[in-house]
Amino acid sequence: MSFFDKLKKRFKQDDGAEQVQEKYKEGMKKTRGVFSGRINDLLARYRKVDEDFFEELEEVLISADVGVTTVMDLVDELKMEVKRQNIKDTEEVKDVISEKLVEIYYGEDNEDIENLNIQENEMTVILVVGVNGVGKTTSIGKLAQQLKEEGKKVMMAAGDTFRAGAIEQLEEWGERAGVEVIKQSAGSDPAAVIYDGIRAAKSRNADVLLCDTAGRLQNKVNLMNELEKIKRVIEREIPGAPHEVLLVLDATTGQNALNQAKTFSQATDVSGIVLTKLDGTAKGGIVLAIRNELNIPVKYIGLGEQIGDLQEFDASLFVYGLFADMLEEEGVEDEDES
């Protein structure tokens, strides 16, 4: 069964899947425009699978910001699979590329890596980090509303006390979502705000505490030290917490996002990525680079401005978003033949 056939079968079994599929298709239009266009051009120019074909495929994947290391791994896997299946026609490679992109994303892990580590019988603390301008506070607000809609009692701690307007922005989201925000005045010690947030969340029997943090201090060392201090306060108050450290990255920055992920993961043990503005970039391949090079799963992606456009990440749907036009064209042809 081909990659596309497996997806179609899954959509038939899940009523809500078609709506999510459409979000991925629409939200990844820019990345797909570059990616699919170049793959289609490659398939049109090469009728047989040879070394020249693979060399050009490498260039196409690197131009989509998939990352050099990831591309080399992927092409090696493709070469082995092409040999194993004795594939000669380039058209047949399309489905193998789809399958391998999903496989390389998961590695030896299963799909559970995309789920938030929500605790069953105790409060879940989620620390959210990232530089200014990536959509960190907005992502926290959207996540708070989604968790509340799932029936959880959610609170937020306004730990970004340095950026002008950050506390007010989080309060605005709190009002919109009907979620209480614990805050102090601008310029306060962020670790003290998070401490207050934990105490308040415990006393109100909250299910989830979302902690905002600063994205910029005087220099990078100061910022990382501050985040480490916050993490120590959380660990002291709730052993085993934070249960998630989510790093918010802007997809439009491409390889720069990968560099940010490296820096933050050294200071805070990042457990998952929230990749915003994926709908506004042709550099969506960075999802695969982050996962493969840093072994950090992407847990949420931003596919638009609305609350529901912050989507739980799904590697199969992501790959579908890359190939949607080509796969659907193929699907129509198959239906005509039957």
Short mmCIF file of C-alpha atoms in Angstrom, two decimals:
data_model
loop_
_atom_site.label_atom_id
_atom_site.label_comp_id
_atom_site.label_asym_id
_atom_site.label_seq_id
_atom_site.Cartn_x
_atom_site.Cartn_y
_atom_site.Cartn_z
CA MET A 1 0.00 0.00 0.00
CA SER A 2 1.39 3.39 -1.02
CA PHE A 3 1.92 6.32 1.35
CA PHE A 4 -1.08 8.17 -0.10
CA ASP A 5 -3.31 5.07 0.11
CA LYS A 6 -2.45 4.67 3.81
CA LEU A 7 -3.39 8.30 4.44
CA LYS A 8 -6.69 7.94 2.56
CA LYS A 9 -7.53 4.87 4.65
CA ARG A 10 -6.73 6.80 7.84
CA PHE A 11 -8.93 9.73 6.80
CA LYS A 12 -11.87 7.39 6.19
CA GLN A 13 -11.50 5.97 9.70
CA ASP A 14 -11.33 9.39 11.42
CA ASP A 15 -14.12 11.94 10.90
CA GLY A 16 -12.04 14.94 11.98
CA ALA A 17 -8.94 14.00 9.98
CA GLU A 18 -10.17 15.50 6.72
CA GLN A 19 -10.48 18.96 8.27
CA VAL A 20 -6.96 18.74 9.73
CA GLN A 21 -5.65 17.43 6.39
CA GLU A 22 -7.09 20.53 4.71
CA LYS A 23 -5.36 22.81 7.28
CA TYR A 24 -2.01 21.19 6.50
CA LYS A 25 -2.62 21.44 2.76
CA GLU A 26 -3.59 25.12 2.93
CA GLY A 27 -1.01 26.09 5.56
CA MET A 28 1.91 24.54 3.69
CA LYS A 29 1.08 26.07 0.33
CA LYS A 30 4.27 28.17 0.15
CA THR A 31 6.64 25.35 1.10
CA ARG A 32 4.83 22.97 -1.25
CA GLY A 33 5.01 25.50 -4.09
CA VAL A 34 8.80 25.38 -3.96
CA PHE A 35 9.21 21.74 -2.96
CA SER A 36 6.66 20.08 -5.27
CA GLY A 37 7.50 22.36 -8.17
CA ARG A 38 11.16 21.39 -8.06
CA ILE A 39 10.44 17.69 -7.50
CA ASN A 40 8.00 17.71 -10.45
CA ASP A 41 10.58 19.42 -12.63
CA LEU A 42 13.17 16.83 -11.58
CA LEU A 43 10.85 13.92 -12.37
CA ALA A 44 10.03 15.44 -15.77
CA ARG A 45 13.70 15.80 -16.72
CA TYR A 46 14.86 12.39 -15.51
CA ARG A 47 13.16 9.25 -16.72
CA LYS A 48 15.52 6.86 -14.94
CA VAL A 49 16.88 6.78 -11.42
CA ASP A 50 20.64 7.29 -11.58
CA GLU A 51 23.43 9.13 -9.72
CA ASP A 52 22.69 12.44 -11.51
CA PHE A 53 19.05 12.20 -10.39
CA PHE A 54 20.06 11.74 -6.74
CA GLU A 55 22.55 14.63 -6.91
CA GLU A 56 19.86 17.01 -8.13
CA LEU A 57 17.40 15.64 -5.56
CA GLU A 58 19.93 16.54 -2.85
CA GLU A 59 19.98 20.14 -4.10
CA VAL A 60 16.17 20.34 -4.12
CA LEU A 61 15.91 19.06 -0.54
CA ILE A 62 18.68 21.36 0.74
CA SER A 63 16.97 24.37 -0.90
CA ALA A 64 13.81 23.53 1.13
CA ASP A 65 15.92 23.88 4.31
CA VAL A 66 15.74 20.17 5.12
CA GLY A 67 19.36 20.47 6.30
CA VAL A 68 22.53 18.98 4.78
CA THR A 69 22.95 16.18 7.35
CA THR A 70 19.31 15.15 7.04
CA VAL A 71 19.45 15.25 3.24
CA MET A 72 22.53 13.01 3.14
CA ASP A 73 20.85 10.50 5.47
CA LEU A 74 17.65 10.59 3.44
CA VAL A 75 19.34 10.16 0.05
CA ASP A 76 21.39 7.22 1.38
CA GLU A 77 18.14 5.60 2.59
CA LEU A 78 16.49 6.27 -0.78
CA LYS A 79 19.36 4.72 -2.70
CA MET A 80 19.11 1.55 -0.62
CA GLU A 81 15.33 1.37 -1.01
CA VAL A 82 15.48 1.99 -4.77
CA LYS A 83 18.00 -0.82 -5.08
CA ARG A 84 15.96 -3.14 -2.84
CA GLN A 85 12.75 -2.56 -4.82
CA ASN A 86 14.62 -2.48 -8.13
CA ILE A 87 13.02 0.86 -9.05
CA LYS A 88 14.02 2.21 -12.45
CA ASP A 89 11.33 4.81 -13.21
CA THR A 90 11.62 8.17 -11.40
CA GLU A 91 7.81 8.38 -11.00
CA GLU A 92 7.96 5.44 -8.60
CA VAL A 93 10.49 7.29 -6.40
CA LYS A 94 7.88 9.88 -5.33
CA ASP A 95 6.12 7.48 -2.99
CA VAL A 96 9.40 6.17 -1.59
CA ILE A 97 10.50 9.76 -0.81
CA SER A 98 7.22 10.33 1.09
CA GLU A 99 7.64 7.13 3.13
CA LYS A 100 11.29 7.82 3.93
CA LEU A 101 10.63 11.41 5.04
CA VAL A 102 8.17 10.08 7.63
CA GLU A 103 10.53 7.27 8.66
CA ILE A 104 13.51 9.60 9.04
CA TYR A 105 11.38 11.93 11.19
CA TYR A 106 10.37 9.24 13.67
CA GLY A 107 13.64 7.26 13.63
CA GLU A 108 13.26 4.55 16.26
CA ASP A 109 10.50 6.44 18.11
CA ASN A 110 6.76 6.08 17.62
CA GLU A 111 4.08 8.71 17.06
CA ASP A 112 3.70 9.30 20.83
CA ILE A 113 6.70 11.66 20.71
CA GLU A 114 4.35 14.32 19.28
CA ASN A 115 2.02 14.26 22.32
CA LEU A 116 2.35 16.69 25.21
CA ASN A 117 3.58 15.06 28.42
CA ILE A 118 0.41 15.81 30.40
CA GLN A 119 0.42 14.31 33.91
CA GLU A 120 -2.55 12.22 34.97
CA ASN A 121 -2.84 12.81 38.70
CA GLU A 122 -0.77 15.93 39.30
CA MET A 123 -0.28 19.40 37.90
CA THR A 124 1.58 19.64 34.59
CA VAL A 125 4.11 22.48 34.31
CA ILE A 126 5.02 23.60 30.79
CA LEU A 127 7.92 26.03 30.42
CA VAL A 128 7.86 27.98 27.14
CA VAL A 129 11.08 29.54 25.83
CA GLY A 130 12.25 31.32 22.68
CA VAL A 131 13.63 34.64 21.41
CA ASN A 132 11.45 37.72 21.02
CA GLY A 133 9.38 38.02 17.87
CA VAL A 134 8.79 34.32 17.20
CA GLY A 135 5.19 34.29 18.47
CA LYS A 136 5.93 32.84 21.92
CA THR A 137 3.26 34.66 23.94
CA THR A 138 0.64 34.16 21.21
CA SER A 139 1.43 30.43 21.10
CA ILE A 140 1.05 30.20 24.90
CA GLY A 141 -2.34 31.93 24.67
CA LYS A 142 -3.57 29.62 21.91
CA LEU A 143 -2.32 26.55 23.76
CA ALA A 144 -4.04 27.72 26.97
CA GLN A 145 -7.34 28.06 25.15
CA GLN A 146 -7.02 24.65 23.46
CA LEU A 147 -6.17 22.90 26.76
CA LYS A 148 -9.10 24.65 28.44
CA GLU A 149 -11.43 23.46 25.67
CA GLU A 150 -10.21 19.93 26.42
CA GLY A 151 -11.63 20.36 29.92
CA LYS A 152 -8.41 21.20 31.79
CA LYS A 153 -8.07 23.94 34.40
CA VAL A 154 -5.27 26.09 33.02
CA MET A 155 -3.25 28.95 34.53
CA MET A 156 -0.46 31.08 33.08
CA ALA A 157 2.57 32.74 34.71
CA ALA A 158 3.83 35.95 33.07
CA GLY A 159 7.57 35.26 33.43
CA ASP A 160 8.61 37.59 30.59
CA THR A 161 9.03 40.67 32.76
CA PHE A 162 11.58 42.37 30.49
CA ARG A 163 9.85 42.89 27.12
CA ALA A 164 7.61 45.96 27.08
CA GLY A 165 3.98 44.90 26.81
CA ALA A 166 4.65 41.16 27.31
CA ILE A 167 2.67 40.94 30.58
CA GLU A 168 -0.28 42.88 29.11
CA GLN A 169 -0.23 40.67 25.99
CA LEU A 170 -0.44 37.52 28.10
CA GLU A 171 -3.22 39.08 30.21
CA GLU A 172 -5.15 39.80 27.01
CA TRP A 173 -4.89 36.13 26.03
CA GLY A 174 -5.91 35.18 29.57
CA GLU A 175 -9.09 37.26 29.30
CA ARG A 176 -9.88 35.84 25.86
CA ALA A 177 -9.42 32.25 27.03
CA GLY A 178 -10.88 32.74 30.51
CA VAL A 179 -7.56 31.69 32.07
CA GLU A 180 -6.03 33.29 35.17
CA VAL A 181 -2.62 34.96 34.74
CA ILE A 182 -0.18 35.25 37.67
CA LYS A 183 2.02 38.33 37.28
CA GLN A 184 4.21 40.89 38.99
CA SER A 185 5.26 44.35 37.80
CA ALA A 186 7.52 44.84 34.76
CA GLY A 187 11.21 44.30 35.60
CA SER A 188 10.49 41.85 38.44
CA ASP A 189 12.55 38.71 38.96
CA PRO A 190 11.11 36.15 36.46
CA ALA A 191 11.93 33.20 38.74
CA ALA A 192 9.89 34.86 41.52
CA VAL A 193 6.92 35.19 39.14
CA ILE A 194 7.14 31.50 38.22
CA TYR A 195 7.39 30.60 41.93
CA ASP A 196 4.21 32.61 42.60
CA GLY A 197 2.57 30.92 39.63
CA ILE A 198 3.34 27.44 40.96
CA ARG A 199 2.03 28.30 44.45
CA ALA A 200 -1.15 29.82 43.03
CA ALA A 201 -1.73 26.95 40.60
CA LYS A 202 -1.29 24.40 43.40
CA SER A 203 -3.72 26.22 45.70
CA ARG A 204 -6.34 26.47 42.92
CA ASN A 205 -5.89 22.81 41.89
CA ALA A 206 -4.92 23.70 38.32
CA ASP A 207 -4.26 20.90 35.84
CA VAL A 208 -1.74 22.83 33.72
CA LEU A 209 0.52 25.82 34.40
CA LEU A 210 1.98 27.50 31.32
CA CYS A 211 5.07 29.61 32.07
CA ASP A 212 6.10 32.44 29.74
CA THR A 213 9.78 33.51 29.81
CA ALA A 214 11.98 36.32 28.50
CA GLY A 215 13.31 36.10 24.96
CA ARG A 216 16.11 38.60 25.33
CA LEU A 217 18.23 40.01 28.16
CA GLN A 218 21.44 42.02 28.04
CA ASN A 219 23.21 39.14 26.33
CA LYS A 220 22.76 35.46 25.51
CA VAL A 221 24.64 34.26 28.60
CA ASN A 222 22.35 36.29 30.90
CA LEU A 223 19.27 34.89 29.19
CA MET A 224 20.44 31.27 29.49
CA ASN A 225 21.39 31.79 33.14
CA GLU A 226 17.93 33.22 33.82
CA LEU A 227 16.25 30.22 32.18
CA GLU A 228 18.39 27.80 34.17
CA LYS A 229 17.41 29.64 37.38
CA ILE A 230 13.70 29.38 36.49
CA LYS A 231 14.11 25.68 35.77
CA ARG A 232 15.75 25.13 39.18
CA VAL A 233 12.86 26.91 40.94
CA ILE A 234 10.33 24.71 39.13
CA GLU A 235 12.28 21.51 39.92
CA ARG A 236 12.52 22.49 43.59
CA GLU A 237 8.79 23.16 43.93
CA ILE A 238 7.60 20.20 41.83
CA PRO A 239 10.08 17.29 41.52
CA GLY A 240 10.15 16.01 37.93
CA ALA A 241 8.90 19.31 36.50
CA PRO A 242 8.92 21.05 34.11
CA HIS A 243 7.16 18.22 32.32
CA GLU A 244 7.64 19.96 28.98
CA VAL A 245 10.08 22.63 27.83
CA LEU A 246 8.64 23.96 24.59
CA LEU A 247 10.88 26.07 22.37
CA VAL A 248 9.00 28.41 20.05
CA LEU A 249 10.73 28.96 16.71
CA ASP A 250 9.79 31.06 13.67
CA ALA A 251 9.73 28.82 10.57
CA THR A 252 10.46 31.78 8.29
CA THR A 253 14.00 32.04 9.71
CA GLY A 254 15.02 28.60 8.33
CA GLN A 255 18.50 27.53 9.40
CA ASN A 256 18.63 30.31 12.00
CA ALA A 257 15.81 28.47 13.81
CA LEU A 258 18.03 25.38 13.94
CA ASN A 259 20.83 27.44 15.54
CA GLN A 260 18.41 28.82 18.14
CA ALA A 261 17.26 25.29 18.94
CA LYS A 262 20.88 24.24 19.57
CA THR A 263 21.47 27.18 21.94
CA PHE A 264 18.27 26.79 23.97
CA SER A 265 18.51 23.00 24.22
CA GLN A 266 21.90 23.37 25.94
CA ALA A 267 20.39 25.53 28.70
CA THR A 268 16.91 24.09 29.21
CA ASP A 269 16.65 20.48 27.95
CA VAL A 270 14.10 21.38 25.28
CA SER A 271 11.56 18.54 24.96
CA GLY A 272 9.53 19.85 22.04
CA ILE A 273 9.28 22.54 19.38
CA VAL A 274 6.41 24.89 18.55
CA LEU A 275 7.10 26.01 14.98
CA THR A 276 5.16 29.18 14.17
CA LYS A 277 4.43 30.92 10.84
CA LEU A 278 4.81 27.75 8.78
CA ASP A 279 2.07 29.09 6.52
CA GLY A 280 4.23 32.14 5.71
CA THR A 281 7.39 30.42 4.50
CA ALA A 282 8.83 28.19 1.80
CA LYS A 283 11.36 26.86 4.36
CA GLY A 284 9.12 24.20 5.94
CA GLY A 285 11.79 21.53 5.54
CA ILE A 286 13.37 22.90 8.73
CA VAL A 287 10.95 20.60 10.63
CA LEU A 288 12.93 17.58 9.44
CA ALA A 289 16.31 19.20 10.09
CA ILE A 290 15.42 20.03 13.70
CA ARG A 291 14.12 16.55 14.38
CA ASN A 292 16.96 14.67 12.70
CA GLU A 293 19.91 16.81 13.79
CA LEU A 294 18.82 17.64 17.35
CA ASN A 295 16.50 14.71 18.08
CA ILE A 296 13.79 17.11 19.33
CA PRO A 297 10.23 16.43 18.15
CA VAL A 298 8.03 19.18 16.74
CA LYS A 299 4.85 19.16 18.89
CA TYR A 300 2.89 22.06 17.41
CA ILE A 301 2.96 24.05 14.18
CA GLY A 302 1.37 27.38 13.33
CA LEU A 303 -0.64 27.22 10.10
CA GLY A 304 -2.42 30.58 10.39
CA GLU A 305 -3.63 33.31 12.75
CA GLN A 306 -6.72 31.64 14.25
CA ILE A 307 -6.77 29.73 17.58
CA GLY A 308 -7.35 26.43 15.77
CA ASP A 309 -4.45 27.09 13.40
CA LEU A 310 -1.98 26.07 16.12
CA GLN A 311 -2.06 22.40 15.16
CA GLU A 312 -0.65 19.35 16.88
CA PHE A 313 2.16 18.15 14.63
CA ASP A 314 1.70 15.01 12.54
CA ALA A 315 4.67 13.91 10.41
CA SER A 316 2.49 12.00 7.92
CA LEU A 317 0.25 15.03 7.37
CA PHE A 318 3.32 17.27 7.13
CA VAL A 319 4.71 15.09 4.31
CA TYR A 320 1.24 15.05 2.75
CA GLY A 321 1.37 18.87 2.88
CA LEU A 322 4.64 18.77 0.93
CA PHE A 323 3.25 16.52 -1.82
CA ALA A 324 -0.53 17.21 -1.68
CA ASP A 325 -0.97 18.43 -5.26
CA MET A 326 1.12 15.62 -6.75
CA LEU A 327 -0.47 12.91 -4.61
CA GLU A 328 -4.02 14.07 -5.25
CA GLU A 329 -3.35 14.25 -8.98
CA GLU A 330 -2.10 10.69 -8.77
CA GLY A 331 -5.16 9.73 -6.69
CA VAL A 332 -7.53 11.11 -9.34
CA GLU A 333 -5.72 9.17 -12.04
CA ASP A 334 -6.00 5.97 -10.00
CA GLU A 335 -9.75 6.48 -9.54
CA ASP A 336 -10.20 7.06 -13.29
CA GLU A 337 -8.43 3.80 -14.03
CA SER A 338 -10.57 1.78 -11.61
#
